[in-house]
Amino acid sequence: MPLYLLDSNDPLNSPSDRGITAQLYVGGAERRLLQEIVLAVGGWRALRALGIGAHVCHLNEGHAAFVTLERARTTMQTLGLRFDEALWATRPGNVFTIHTPVAAAFDRYPGYLLRRYGSVYAASFGVDPETLLALARADPADASEPFNMAFLAARTCGRINGVSALHGAVSRRILQPLFPRWPRVEVPVGHVTNGVHVPSWDAAAADALWTQACGAERWREPKHDVAAPLERVPAAAIWAMRAAQRAELIAYARSRVALRVAQRGADAGTVERAARVLDPNTLTLGFARRFTAYKRPHLLLQDPERLVRLLNDASRPVQIIVAGKAHPEDARGKELIRDWVRFVSRPQVRRRAVFVEDYDMALAAMLVKGIDVWINTPLRPWEASGTSGMKVLVNGGLNLSSLDGWWAEAYEPAIGWALEDGGDHDDPDTPPSHDEVDRLFGLLERQIVPEFYDRDSAGIPQRWVARIRGSMMRLTARFSSSRMVLDYASGSYLPAVRALEARLADRARRARDLAAWERRLREGWHEIRIGATSARHTAEGIVFEVTVHLGRVHPEDVTVELYADGLDGEPAVRLGMTAALLPTRAARSGLHSTTLRTGRPASHFTPRVLPRAEDVSLPLELPLIRWGEPA
């Protein structure tokens, strides 16, 4: 796939503009805004200059949200559309993936900055700047709200998804303000769980085992059956693969640690001792990722003496390799790294615990190949997806993780371990509880360590190998990028192409009609009135009746429904109500009724009025709704 990189460092640009793309993490809202203008507006114009016609624009996070406006603008020019018509025409071709589990992480900008850089741009749409600003506010009429890039993306895209099932639910909560009065379950956010490119992360020994069992093309087809072939692989072969990869990791870690010690001017004896840390035959735990508070890399350090005892058990020793970096501005993350560096410097654990510096892709690749148990301890639900634990799957590594992100949908007791603290937390700085720390150590002491060292007469830990086999069989392909891309293609890209083509056909005739339909509904929506709901029990069920006054709204433009929230995991009840419209001199009105067999009380059910159009995604494209009173 071609990759085009945007660079503003061109001699024809002004000195200040030449530096816009010089640094990824920049300080100050203004420079960040300029980067996002270059990325999105510049990116779309670059594609057009290259003659590349994109059907689908996939926005990963809100950083590129301006591309939806630029796409609408060029469509306006090409087809002679109004701005609202161009949004209706192009919205289905835009897909938005949200990555953060917290609204505070959305890029926000003060209105004056948008007016400074966007007034001339807004004029090219033939609209006032406030029209564009309103697209990025929860309340479009609130001029004091900042310009929110994620809100802009949500309002101008035809599909929104999170990056795991749990994150989809979290995203519905944080995007709820865009859909006032709509039930959270109907907030239009789905999910496509992340996956990893498996061939980039498998070790040589693992690749050989997979190839022999399942063939060389196994990752190209996500539906390829890997379960049956892996079931036939001898336990001894799986255990030998794991031993080879662990030994390779230990050799690599020793060389990295010894090199760093030597660079600091240590004497020859100290360097030699550093080159003998760790043991290729010992249970090896791994923790490696970005260090930040919500990932809680210090959970094991909450009881350091217990960790020392675990590592130095004479008959069943354990060792741990830690690596990672903190964001340059994350002071707490840097302190968490210092805590680990201080711990591994203790004389009694130097051979069993190491912090490998300069975390990079090469080190990550070695770690995921050789670690026996990958530890992940995020504070739920702050890990939107996480992918590090997915990378150990192909290599036979096992996961010990909080039930957050991808592990919340992957976990099975037979193939890994779950550290569950019983609920979600609003504050990422919530300190670990004693119970959480005790559960983590309890899993290690009473389950993981004994199982690893429980060997048969041939020296093979049969229960451990069974876990490895199950994890490899059931999770590797499921959390691969092949499956992820197939999900996006079938669930987002292809439907987006079909919807976009329908909206653009005949010079965007359908988009023009929908824009006119929206204008009609918005003009008359405030006139809709829903009368009292009656409910009477009959032999056929409960008969619900309600009178709806539509005012200027056309009957064919709306649907009247009976709604009830789902109970005990069941889906919500949505039942259309039939009507005979009875025009009066003052307004259109009609008696709507439906009959429902249910064991729930009638008071659980509420009538509501929604816009009606077969090819419109509600409430994403039009979040109007009107509620009556419960029966």
GROMACS .gro file of N, CA and C in nm, residues 17 47 94 109 127 182 250 266 327 423 446 470 472 499 509 521 533 541 574-575 578 602 607-608 623:
model
   75
   17ASP      N    1   0.568   2.843   0.896
   17ASP     CA    2   0.494   2.729   0.841
   17ASP      C    3   0.585   2.610   0.813
   47LEU      N    4  -0.411   1.416  -0.201
   47LEU     CA    5  -0.470   1.303  -0.273
   47LEU      C    6  -0.528   1.349  -0.406
   94ASN      N    7  -1.727   0.853   0.532
   94ASN     CA    8  -1.629   0.881   0.637
   94ASN      C    9  -1.650   0.786   0.754
  109TYR      N   10  -1.015   2.320   2.106
  109TYR     CA   11  -0.953   2.448   2.074
  109TYR      C   12  -1.050   2.561   2.105
  127VAL      N   13  -2.087   2.988   0.423
  127VAL     CA   14  -2.154   2.988   0.554
  127VAL      C   15  -2.077   3.077   0.650
  182TRP      N   16  -3.148   1.054   2.378
  182TRP     CA   17  -3.143   0.919   2.321
  182TRP      C   18  -3.089   0.823   2.427
  250ILE      N   19   1.654  -1.437   2.707
  250ILE     CA   20   1.745  -1.419   2.820
  250ILE      C   21   1.884  -1.376   2.769
  266ALA      N   22   3.136   0.074   3.465
  266ALA     CA   23   3.151  -0.027   3.570
  266ALA      C   24   3.278  -0.109   3.545
  327HIS      N   25   0.584   0.935   2.858
  327HIS     CA   26   0.572   1.054   2.774
  327HIS      C   27   0.660   1.164   2.834
  423GLY      N   28  -1.503  -0.356   3.907
  423GLY     CA   29  -1.578  -0.246   3.849
  423GLY      C   30  -1.490  -0.145   3.778
  446ARG      N   31  -0.034  -1.909   4.386
  446ARG     CA   32  -0.115  -2.029   4.403
  446ARG      C   33  -0.154  -2.097   4.273
  470GLY      N   34  -0.429  -2.389   2.390
  470GLY     CA   35  -0.560  -2.326   2.382
  470GLY      C   36  -0.553  -2.179   2.346
  472MET      N   37  -0.309  -2.024   2.178
  472MET     CA   38  -0.267  -2.013   2.038
  472MET      C   39  -0.381  -2.047   1.943
  499ALA      N   40  -2.324   0.324   0.031
  499ALA     CA   41  -2.406   0.437   0.075
  499ALA      C   42  -2.359   0.567   0.009
  509ARG      N   43  -2.862   1.370  -0.604
  509ARG     CA   44  -3.005   1.399  -0.590
  509ARG      C   45  -3.058   1.356  -0.454
  521LEU      N   46  -3.798   1.898   0.891
  521LEU     CA   47  -3.816   1.841   1.024
  521LEU      C   48  -3.773   1.939   1.133
  533THR      N   49  -5.059   0.842   2.742
  533THR     CA   50  -5.057   0.705   2.693
  533THR      C   51  -5.154   0.621   2.776
  541GLY      N   52  -5.294  -0.926   2.470
  541GLY     CA   53  -5.181  -0.857   2.530
  541GLY      C   54  -5.222  -0.719   2.574
  574ARG      N   55  -3.836  -0.210   2.093
  574ARG     CA   56  -3.876  -0.104   2.002
  574ARG      C   57  -3.988  -0.158   1.915
  575LEU      N   58  -4.108  -0.102   1.928
  575LEU     CA   59  -4.224  -0.155   1.858
  575LEU      C   60  -4.296  -0.041   1.789
  578THR      N   61  -4.901   0.176   1.485
  578THR     CA   62  -4.976   0.211   1.364
  578THR      C   63  -5.070   0.326   1.395
  602ALA      N   64  -4.695  -0.214   3.221
  602ALA     CA   65  -4.716  -0.116   3.114
  602ALA      C   66  -4.637   0.011   3.139
  607PRO      N   67  -4.399   0.605   2.463
  607PRO     CA   68  -4.403   0.635   2.320
  607PRO      C   69  -4.302   0.743   2.284
  608ARG      N   70  -4.257   0.740   2.162
  608ARG     CA   71  -4.164   0.841   2.113
  608ARG      C   72  -4.182   0.860   1.964
  623PRO      N   73  -3.019   1.354   1.503
  623PRO     CA   74  -3.049   1.306   1.639
  623PRO      C   75  -3.178   1.361   1.698
   0.00000   0.00000   0.00000
